[in-house]
Short mmCIF file of C-alpha atoms in Angstrom, two decimals:
data_model
loop_
_atom_site.label_atom_id
_atom_site.label_comp_id
_atom_site.label_asym_id
_atom_site.label_seq_id
_atom_site.Cartn_x
_atom_site.Cartn_y
_atom_site.Cartn_z
CA UNK O 1 0.09 -0.01 0.00
CA UNK O 2 2.83 2.52 0.77
CA UNK O 3 4.49 1.65 -2.54
CA UNK O 4 1.21 2.36 -4.37
CA UNK O 5 0.77 5.70 -2.51
CA UNK O 6 4.41 6.75 -3.43
CA UNK O 7 3.92 5.72 -7.05
CA UNK O 8 0.71 7.71 -7.29
CA UNK O 9 2.27 10.81 -5.70
CA UNK O 10 5.36 10.54 -8.07
CA UNK O 11 3.07 10.24 -11.06
CA UNK O 12 1.21 13.39 -10.15
CA UNK O 13 4.43 15.50 -10.44
CA UNK O 14 4.38 14.79 -14.23
CA UNK O 15 2.17 17.71 -15.06
CA UNK O 16 4.63 20.00 -13.17
CA UNK O 17 7.91 18.63 -14.46
CA UNK O 18 6.76 18.19 -18.08
CA UNK O 19 6.94 21.98 -18.49
CA UNK O 20 10.65 21.89 -17.97
CA UNK O 21 11.66 20.07 -21.19
CA UNK O 22 9.23 22.10 -23.01
CA UNK O 23 11.06 25.25 -21.94
CA UNK O 24 14.51 23.91 -22.47
CA UNK O 25 13.84 22.26 -25.84
CA UNK O 26 11.98 25.26 -27.21
CA UNK O 27 14.85 27.46 -26.09
CA UNK O 28 17.27 25.20 -27.97
CA UNK O 29 15.27 25.39 -31.19
CA UNK O 30 15.13 29.26 -30.85
CA UNK O 31 18.93 29.40 -30.14
CA UNK O 32 19.67 27.18 -33.14
CA UNK O 33 17.51 29.26 -35.67
CA UNK O 34 18.71 32.62 -34.19
CA UNK O 35 22.43 31.59 -34.58
CA UNK O 36 22.05 31.94 -38.45
CA UNK O 37 22.07 35.69 -37.82
CA UNK O 38 25.54 37.14 -37.39
CA UNK O 39 24.25 39.31 -34.56
CA UNK O 40 23.17 36.18 -32.57
CA UNK O 41 25.79 33.77 -33.73
CA UNK O 42 27.08 33.51 -30.19
CA UNK O 43 23.93 31.62 -29.15
CA UNK O 44 25.21 28.61 -31.01
CA UNK O 45 27.48 27.69 -28.10
CA UNK O 46 24.44 27.43 -25.83
CA UNK O 47 22.49 24.93 -27.99
CA UNK O 48 24.29 21.87 -26.72
CA UNK O 49 23.95 22.44 -22.97
CA UNK O 50 20.30 23.57 -23.46
CA UNK O 51 19.57 20.34 -25.28
CA UNK O 52 21.27 18.32 -22.44
CA UNK O 53 18.86 19.81 -19.88
CA UNK O 54 16.00 19.21 -22.24
CA UNK O 55 16.85 15.66 -22.62
CA UNK O 56 17.36 15.08 -18.90
CA UNK O 57 14.04 16.65 -17.90
CA UNK O 58 12.26 15.08 -20.81
CA UNK O 59 13.40 11.68 -19.65
CA UNK O 60 12.15 12.44 -16.03
CA UNK O 61 8.88 13.49 -17.44
CA UNK O 62 8.46 10.28 -19.36
CA UNK O 63 9.22 8.14 -16.18
CA UNK O 64 6.80 10.25 -14.10
CA UNK O 65 4.15 10.11 -16.92
CA UNK O 66 4.53 6.35 -17.07
CA UNK O 67 3.86 6.23 -13.31
CA UNK O 68 0.84 8.40 -13.70
CA UNK O 69 -0.56 6.23 -16.44
CA UNK O 70 -0.75 3.22 -14.04
CA UNK O 71 -3.80 4.74 -12.40
CA UNK O 72 -5.71 3.42 -15.56
CA UNK O 73 -7.88 6.49 -15.69
CA UNK O 74 -7.00 7.38 -19.31
CA UNK O 75 -8.34 6.61 -22.54
CA UNK O 76 -5.88 3.99 -24.16
CA UNK O 77 -5.44 5.33 -27.67
CA UNK O 78 -4.70 8.88 -26.63
CA UNK O 79 -2.61 7.74 -23.83
CA UNK O 80 -0.58 5.63 -26.22
CA UNK O 81 -0.02 8.50 -28.68
CA UNK O 82 1.15 10.73 -25.83
CA UNK O 83 3.41 8.24 -24.34
CA UNK O 84 5.06 7.24 -27.65
CA UNK O 85 5.54 10.85 -28.95
CA UNK O 86 6.95 11.83 -25.45
CA UNK O 87 9.46 9.12 -25.63
CA UNK O 88 10.29 10.08 -29.05
CA UNK O 89 10.89 13.74 -27.98
CA UNK O 90 13.26 12.45 -25.25
CA UNK O 91 15.22 10.32 -27.70
CA UNK O 92 15.36 12.84 -30.45
CA UNK O 93 16.50 15.57 -27.99
CA UNK O 94 19.28 13.18 -26.64
CA UNK O 95 20.37 12.43 -30.12
CA UNK O 96 20.57 16.09 -31.12
CA UNK O 97 22.52 16.75 -27.97
CA UNK O 98 25.26 14.24 -28.99
CA UNK O 99 25.30 15.41 -32.61
CA UNK O 100 26.01 19.00 -31.39
CA UNK O 101 28.89 18.10 -29.06
CA UNK O 102 32.42 18.62 -30.45
CA UNK O 103 33.51 15.09 -29.99
CA UNK O 104 30.61 13.59 -32.00
CA UNK O 105 30.23 16.42 -34.59
CA UNK O 106 33.88 15.94 -35.61
CA UNK O 107 33.57 12.24 -36.20
CA UNK O 108 30.08 12.50 -37.69
CA UNK O 109 29.64 15.89 -39.44
CA UNK O 110 26.19 16.69 -40.49
CA UNK O 111 25.32 19.74 -42.68
CA UNK O 112 24.21 22.60 -40.55
CA UNK O 113 20.93 23.15 -42.51
CA UNK O 114 19.88 19.50 -42.17
CA UNK O 115 20.61 19.62 -38.47
CA UNK O 116 18.37 22.69 -38.31
CA UNK O 117 15.48 20.94 -40.09
CA UNK O 118 15.74 18.26 -37.41
CA UNK O 119 15.42 20.99 -34.74
CA UNK O 120 12.25 22.24 -36.46
CA UNK O 121 11.05 18.63 -36.64
CA UNK O 122 11.60 18.38 -32.81
CA UNK O 123 9.58 21.50 -32.35
CA UNK O 124 6.56 20.08 -34.20
CA UNK O 125 6.94 16.67 -32.49
CA UNK O 126 6.93 18.39 -29.06
CA UNK O 127 3.86 20.54 -30.09
CA UNK O 128 1.96 17.37 -31.04
CA UNK O 129 2.99 15.59 -27.85
CA UNK O 130 1.78 18.51 -25.85
CA UNK O 131 -1.56 18.53 -27.76
CA UNK O 132 -2.07 14.82 -26.87
CA UNK O 133 -1.42 15.58 -23.26
CA UNK O 134 -3.91 18.45 -23.31
CA UNK O 135 -6.50 16.01 -24.77
CA UNK O 136 -5.97 13.54 -21.96
CA UNK O 137 -6.31 16.22 -19.26
CA UNK O 138 -9.11 18.31 -20.70
CA UNK O 139 -10.73 16.17 -23.27
CA UNK O 140 -10.32 15.55 -26.99
CA UNK O 141 -12.53 18.49 -27.90
CA UNK O 142 -10.58 20.93 -25.74
CA UNK O 143 -8.52 22.34 -28.65
CA UNK O 144 -10.26 21.43 -31.85
CA UNK O 145 -12.14 22.96 -34.81
CA UNK O 146 -15.35 21.99 -33.10
CA UNK O 147 -14.63 24.47 -30.38
CA UNK O 148 -13.96 27.27 -32.96
CA UNK O 149 -17.03 26.46 -35.04
CA UNK O 150 -19.43 25.59 -32.21
CA UNK O 151 -19.26 28.52 -29.77
CA UNK O 152 -20.69 28.61 -26.30
CA UNK O 153 -24.34 27.68 -25.63
CA UNK O 154 -26.49 30.86 -25.36
CA UNK O 155 -27.62 31.68 -21.88
CA UNK O 156 -31.45 31.32 -21.37
CA UNK O 157 -33.30 34.57 -20.94
CA UNK O 158 -35.39 33.22 -18.08
CA UNK O 159 -35.90 30.15 -15.83
CA UNK O 160 -38.82 28.85 -17.83
CA UNK O 161 -36.82 28.89 -21.00
CA UNK O 162 -33.83 26.99 -19.57
CA UNK O 163 -33.27 23.33 -20.41
CA UNK O 164 -32.76 21.59 -17.14
CA UNK O 165 -30.01 19.23 -18.28
CA UNK O 166 -28.35 21.25 -21.04
CA UNK O 167 -28.24 24.59 -19.32
CA UNK O 168 -28.06 23.55 -15.73
CA UNK O 169 -27.17 20.02 -14.89
CA UNK O 170 -24.55 19.25 -17.65
CA UNK O 171 -22.38 22.45 -17.08
CA UNK O 172 -22.40 21.81 -13.40
CA UNK O 173 -21.28 18.24 -13.87
CA UNK O 174 -18.52 19.34 -16.29
CA UNK O 175 -17.45 22.08 -13.84
CA UNK O 176 -17.13 19.74 -10.81
CA UNK O 177 -16.38 16.38 -12.44
CA UNK O 178 -14.96 17.18 -15.95
CA UNK O 179 -11.37 17.26 -14.91
CA UNK O 180 -11.43 13.50 -14.04
CA UNK O 181 -14.32 12.30 -16.17
CA UNK O 182 -13.68 13.67 -19.72
CA UNK O 183 -13.10 11.96 -22.94
CA UNK O 184 -9.38 11.87 -22.57
CA UNK O 185 -9.28 10.95 -18.73
CA UNK O 186 -11.89 8.48 -17.74
CA UNK O 187 -11.52 7.87 -14.01
CA UNK O 188 -13.53 4.86 -13.24
CA UNK O 189 -14.30 4.63 -17.01
CA UNK O 190 -16.99 7.28 -16.56
CA UNK O 191 -17.50 10.42 -18.66
CA UNK O 192 -19.81 13.32 -17.79
CA UNK O 193 -19.64 14.86 -21.23
CA UNK O 194 -23.13 13.64 -22.37
CA UNK O 195 -26.34 12.21 -21.05
CA UNK O 196 -25.57 8.95 -22.91
CA UNK O 197 -22.37 8.57 -21.23
CA UNK O 198 -24.00 9.10 -17.79
CA UNK O 199 -26.64 6.59 -18.58
CA UNK O 200 -24.00 4.16 -19.62
CA UNK O 201 -21.94 4.72 -16.39
CA UNK O 202 -18.47 3.43 -15.53
CA UNK O 203 -16.96 0.63 -13.76
CA UNK O 204 -19.53 0.36 -11.04
CA UNK O 205 -22.82 0.93 -12.67
CA UNK O 206 -25.05 3.59 -14.36
CA UNK O 207 -24.24 7.04 -13.16
CA UNK O 208 -27.80 8.10 -13.33
CA UNK O 209 -31.03 6.10 -13.45
CA UNK O 210 -34.15 8.17 -14.14
CA UNK O 211 -36.46 8.16 -11.00
CA UNK O 212 -34.04 6.03 -9.01
CA UNK O 213 -31.79 7.84 -6.61
CA UNK O 214 -30.57 4.69 -4.97
CA UNK O 215 -29.60 3.20 -8.28
CA UNK O 216 -27.88 6.40 -9.46
CA UNK O 217 -24.17 6.11 -8.61
CA UNK O 218 -23.47 9.85 -9.18
CA UNK O 219 -25.96 10.86 -6.62
CA UNK O 220 -24.64 8.31 -4.16
CA UNK O 221 -21.10 9.49 -4.50
CA UNK O 222 -21.71 13.16 -4.11
CA UNK O 223 -23.83 12.74 -1.02
CA UNK O 224 -21.36 10.39 0.89
CA UNK O 225 -19.63 11.63 3.98
CA UNK O 226 -16.55 13.49 2.81
CA UNK O 227 -14.41 11.23 4.87
CA UNK O 228 -15.50 8.31 2.73
CA UNK O 229 -12.78 7.34 0.25
CA UNK O 230 -15.48 6.99 -2.47
CA UNK O 231 -16.85 10.57 -1.96
CA UNK O 232 -16.78 12.57 -5.07
CA UNK O 233 -15.27 14.87 -6.31
CA UNK O 234 -12.07 13.34 -4.91
CA UNK O 235 -8.48 14.72 -4.20
CA UNK O 236 -9.64 17.89 -2.36
CA UNK O 237 -11.58 19.31 -5.35
CA UNK O 238 -14.48 21.56 -4.59
CA UNK O 239 -17.54 19.48 -3.73
CA UNK O 240 -21.11 20.15 -4.84
CA UNK O 241 -22.88 22.68 -2.74
CA UNK O 242 -26.13 21.85 -1.04
CA UNK O 243 -28.17 23.73 -3.78
CA UNK O 244 -26.27 21.89 -6.53
CA UNK O 245 -27.00 18.53 -4.95
CA UNK O 246 -30.64 19.58 -4.72
CA UNK O 247 -30.73 20.23 -8.38
CA UNK O 248 -29.22 16.94 -9.32
CA UNK O 249 -31.49 15.08 -6.98
CA UNK O 250 -34.53 16.74 -8.53
CA UNK O 251 -33.38 16.18 -12.09
CA UNK O 252 -32.81 12.42 -11.34
CA UNK O 253 -35.91 11.86 -9.24
CA UNK O 254 -38.48 14.25 -10.62
CA UNK O 255 -36.99 15.04 -14.01
CA UNK O 256 -36.42 11.42 -14.75
CA UNK O 257 -32.79 12.22 -15.80
CA UNK O 258 -34.01 13.43 -19.16
CA UNK O 259 -32.51 15.89 -21.67
CA UNK O 260 -34.12 18.38 -23.90
CA UNK O 261 -36.85 19.47 -21.40
CA UNK O 262 -37.60 23.07 -20.66
CA UNK O 263 -38.33 24.16 -17.09
CA UNK O 264 -41.59 25.55 -18.30
CA UNK O 265 -42.62 22.00 -19.36
CA UNK O 266 -41.76 20.34 -15.98
CA UNK O 267 -44.35 19.60 -13.47
CA UNK O 268 -43.89 20.59 -9.76
CA UNK O 269 -40.67 22.35 -10.50
CA UNK O 270 -41.43 25.42 -8.43
CA UNK O 271 -39.27 24.13 -5.65
CA UNK O 272 -36.03 24.11 -7.78
CA UNK O 273 -36.67 27.30 -9.73
CA UNK O 274 -34.72 29.45 -7.09
CA UNK O 275 -31.72 27.27 -7.41
CA UNK O 276 -31.82 27.24 -11.25
CA UNK O 277 -32.13 31.06 -11.27
CA UNK O 278 -29.29 31.47 -8.85
CA UNK O 279 -26.98 29.08 -10.72
CA UNK O 280 -27.64 30.66 -14.07
CA UNK O 281 -27.35 34.17 -12.62
CA UNK O 282 -30.68 35.47 -14.06
CA UNK O 283 -32.10 38.58 -13.03
CA UNK O 284 -35.35 37.05 -11.85
CA UNK O 285 -33.56 34.84 -9.24
CA UNK O 286 -34.56 36.95 -6.39
CA UNK O 287 -38.16 37.29 -7.30
CA UNK O 288 -38.48 33.53 -7.85
CA UNK O 289 -36.68 32.70 -4.63
CA UNK O 290 -38.85 35.18 -2.82
CA UNK O 291 -42.14 33.78 -4.11
CA UNK O 292 -41.25 30.20 -3.63
CA UNK O 293 -39.27 30.18 -0.42
CA UNK O 294 -35.57 29.97 0.12
CA UNK O 295 -33.81 26.57 -0.59
CA UNK O 296 -30.84 27.40 1.62
CA UNK O 297 -30.84 27.63 5.27
CA UNK O 298 -31.87 31.31 5.78
CA UNK O 299 -29.96 31.62 9.05
CA UNK O 300 -26.48 31.34 7.38
CA UNK O 301 -25.09 34.96 7.15
CA UNK O 302 -24.38 36.42 3.70
CA UNK O 303 -21.13 37.92 4.86
CA UNK O 304 -18.20 36.95 7.02
CA UNK O 305 -15.39 38.74 8.78
CA UNK O 306 -12.44 38.06 6.40
CA UNK O 307 -10.11 39.14 9.26
CA UNK O 308 -11.32 36.12 11.32
CA UNK O 309 -10.73 33.73 8.49
CA UNK O 310 -7.20 34.93 7.96
CA UNK O 311 -6.56 34.71 11.64
CA UNK O 312 -7.82 31.02 11.61
CA UNK O 313 -5.59 30.25 8.65
CA UNK O 314 -2.50 31.89 10.26
CA UNK O 315 -3.16 29.64 13.30
CA UNK O 316 -3.09 26.38 11.27
CA UNK O 317 -6.80 26.03 10.53
CA UNK O 318 -7.82 25.09 6.86
CA UNK O 319 -10.68 27.24 5.88
CA UNK O 320 -12.56 26.72 2.50
CA UNK O 321 -15.46 28.86 1.32
CA UNK O 322 -18.06 26.48 -0.03
CA UNK O 323 -20.49 29.22 -1.10
CA UNK O 324 -20.36 32.96 -1.24
CA UNK O 325 -24.07 33.69 -1.00
CA UNK O 326 -24.73 32.88 1.69
CA UNK O 327 -21.07 32.48 3.00
CA UNK O 328 -20.73 28.73 3.94
CA UNK O 329 -17.53 27.62 5.46
CA UNK O 330 -15.72 24.09 5.59
CA UNK O 331 -13.27 24.30 8.49
CA UNK O 332 -10.77 21.63 9.39
CA UNK O 333 -7.98 21.53 12.10
CA UNK O 334 -5.38 19.18 10.80
CA UNK O 335 -4.71 16.13 13.03
CA UNK O 336 -2.02 16.85 15.63
CA UNK O 337 -2.18 20.65 15.07
CA UNK O 338 0.76 22.63 16.69
CA UNK O 339 -1.47 25.31 18.09
CA UNK O 340 -4.12 24.37 20.64
CA UNK O 341 -7.76 24.74 19.86
CA UNK O 342 -8.08 27.20 22.80
CA UNK O 343 -6.12 29.82 20.66
CA UNK O 344 -8.71 29.63 17.94
CA UNK O 345 -11.88 29.72 19.98
CA UNK O 346 -12.64 33.45 19.76
CA UNK O 347 -12.12 33.16 15.88
CA UNK O 348 -14.42 30.21 15.64
CA UNK O 349 -17.09 31.82 17.75
CA UNK O 350 -16.98 34.96 15.51
CA UNK O 351 -17.80 32.93 12.34
CA UNK O 352 -19.76 30.09 14.06
CA UNK O 353 -23.06 30.64 12.03
CA UNK O 354 -21.10 30.54 8.78
CA UNK O 355 -19.57 27.01 9.52
CA UNK O 356 -21.39 24.21 7.77
CA UNK O 357 -18.69 21.51 7.85
CA UNK O 358 -16.34 21.20 10.75
CA UNK O 359 -13.49 18.68 11.16
CA UNK O 360 -11.68 18.53 14.57
CA UNK O 361 -10.68 14.87 14.49
CA UNK O 362 -7.51 13.52 16.17
CA UNK O 363 -6.74 16.75 18.08
CA UNK O 364 -7.07 15.73 21.75
CA UNK O 365 -10.50 17.72 21.99
CA UNK O 366 -12.42 17.20 25.24
CA UNK O 367 -16.01 18.02 26.19
CA UNK O 368 -14.93 21.13 27.85
CA UNK O 369 -12.82 22.39 24.96
CA UNK O 370 -15.66 22.08 22.70
CA UNK O 371 -17.97 24.39 24.51
CA UNK O 372 -18.43 26.57 21.40
CA UNK O 373 -20.19 23.91 19.45
CA UNK O 374 -23.70 25.09 20.45
CA UNK O 375 -23.00 28.39 18.70
CA UNK O 376 -22.65 26.63 15.34
CA UNK O 377 -26.32 26.45 14.83
CA UNK O 378 -25.98 25.89 10.95
CA UNK O 379 -23.58 23.02 11.28
CA UNK O 380 -24.47 20.14 8.98
CA UNK O 381 -21.44 17.78 9.09
CA UNK O 382 -19.23 17.30 12.16
CA UNK O 383 -16.16 14.96 12.63
CA UNK O 384 -14.91 14.46 16.15
CA UNK O 385 -13.34 11.02 15.72
CA UNK O 386 -10.24 9.98 17.70
CA UNK O 387 -10.78 12.47 20.53
CA UNK O 388 -11.25 11.78 24.29
CA UNK O 389 -14.83 12.58 24.45
CA UNK O 390 -17.69 11.32 26.73
CA UNK O 391 -21.37 11.37 26.64
CA UNK O 392 -21.36 15.00 27.81
CA UNK O 393 -20.64 16.05 24.22
CA UNK O 394 -24.12 15.01 23.26
CA UNK O 395 -25.68 17.77 25.34
CA UNK O 396 -23.70 20.23 23.38
CA UNK O 397 -24.87 18.90 20.11
CA UNK O 398 -28.67 18.60 20.94
CA UNK O 399 -29.45 22.11 19.74
CA UNK O 400 -27.78 21.76 16.26
CA UNK O 401 -31.07 21.53 14.31
CA UNK O 402 -29.25 21.24 10.92
CA UNK O 403 -26.72 18.59 11.83
CA UNK O 404 -26.95 15.69 9.38
CA UNK O 405 -23.74 13.76 9.71
CA UNK O 406 -21.69 13.09 12.96
CA UNK O 407 -18.55 11.03 13.22
CA UNK O 408 -17.70 9.75 16.72
CA UNK O 409 -15.41 6.90 15.82
CA UNK O 410 -12.88 5.96 18.56
CA UNK O 411 -14.34 8.29 21.09
CA UNK O 412 -15.82 7.43 24.57
CA UNK O 413 -19.37 8.07 23.58
CA UNK O 414 -21.47 5.11 24.91
CA UNK O 415 -24.70 3.61 23.84
CA UNK O 416 -26.56 5.77 26.18
CA UNK O 417 -25.14 8.79 24.64
CA UNK O 418 -26.01 7.48 21.09
CA UNK O 419 -29.57 6.92 22.32
CA UNK O 420 -29.93 10.67 23.21
CA UNK O 421 -28.87 11.60 19.74
CA UNK O 422 -32.11 9.81 18.34
CA UNK O 423 -34.05 12.84 19.43
CA UNK O 424 -32.24 14.96 16.75
CA UNK O 425 -34.57 14.70 13.74
CA UNK O 426 -32.08 16.30 11.25
CA UNK O 427 -29.31 13.72 12.14
CA UNK O 428 -29.23 11.05 9.36
CA UNK O 429 -25.66 9.45 9.86
CA UNK O 430 -23.78 8.70 13.04
CA UNK O 431 -20.44 6.90 12.90
CA UNK O 432 -19.26 5.25 16.22
CA UNK O 433 -16.82 2.42 15.28
CA UNK O 434 -14.66 1.24 18.11
CA UNK O 435 -16.06 3.84 20.43
CA UNK O 436 -17.57 3.63 23.91
CA UNK O 437 -20.97 2.75 22.24
CA UNK O 438 -19.75 -0.37 20.54
#
């Protein structure tokens, strides 16, 4: 398992390292061509050493790229093209380096113009390789004639004119999931680029099934506890907001996961119109929301003291803004933090109503040190695992009317404490593995 983690980590360095050979080799080509001018003839002496650096870094990029490809998340044909052309770039740059050294050039003289043609060929090969890499990362249509000819989809003039899938759901899925589930990179063999791809699904099963939330893998993954390794989007990417999840849920459950349907033609769609209007940034968003009731907890403040957030971050807290209207915060104290929680209490209390997700796991928190929790009245997900807590913590949580998920793994909370939690109607998931309530 450790070897796999190291391999994955090293592979992820490829996108960073790959820019080094691009720079070095491009510079070598420019030096070679500019040296034909008497004014820049001196650049000829720098070509060989620049090629050497280009060859070394290109080789490193190839090795790291191979490690990244082991994840199996990429389309085979495009991956193979990128891999082979990348290796070709490394080999050609190495050969050019040898041919430009004094020792080799004296034994195997090659006409200068022919050598320059090879340099130009290296440039085009490198360009093609980079294009294939872009296709893997962003999809095969990221840089294509279709993009130039197609243009962007026109924004609907009103909520009623919007197509639920084409104007709302699909752009949302591409925004949140497209980086890992495009035509070039198919993590889990799933693409979110079209409805047909969603219905087909990936390794597990269909991503969406009309009218069936339990059978829709997409919905199950985006509503899991963030601590679950199967939660999507993964790797720390921005998760779906509560409003976005509500839209996807409605589209699958009530909209039957269909395409080509206008909001005006949908029955019982009044509940989601405020979310659609807000997401599309339409002028009637406020009117719609006002007439049909807010879809977001109205008690969450629409502003936050930026100074308090900066202070929390400076003390070691990880603070992520999940939504700007209202301002919803995801706050994490990394395990084994160097600064005690007591140093952050005043800041936490100042932004308590903005905190929707809170993670204080594995930080030696006690019931007494968490006396500020009752102030976080808008909290939805709370992680307290691996802390020396007792049943007393339950009393501090009882007033959190919006709390949906609670992790008490490896704490001292007993069965009696868990029984008290049953009175919290909003609480849907409680984790208490290897705790006092086992």
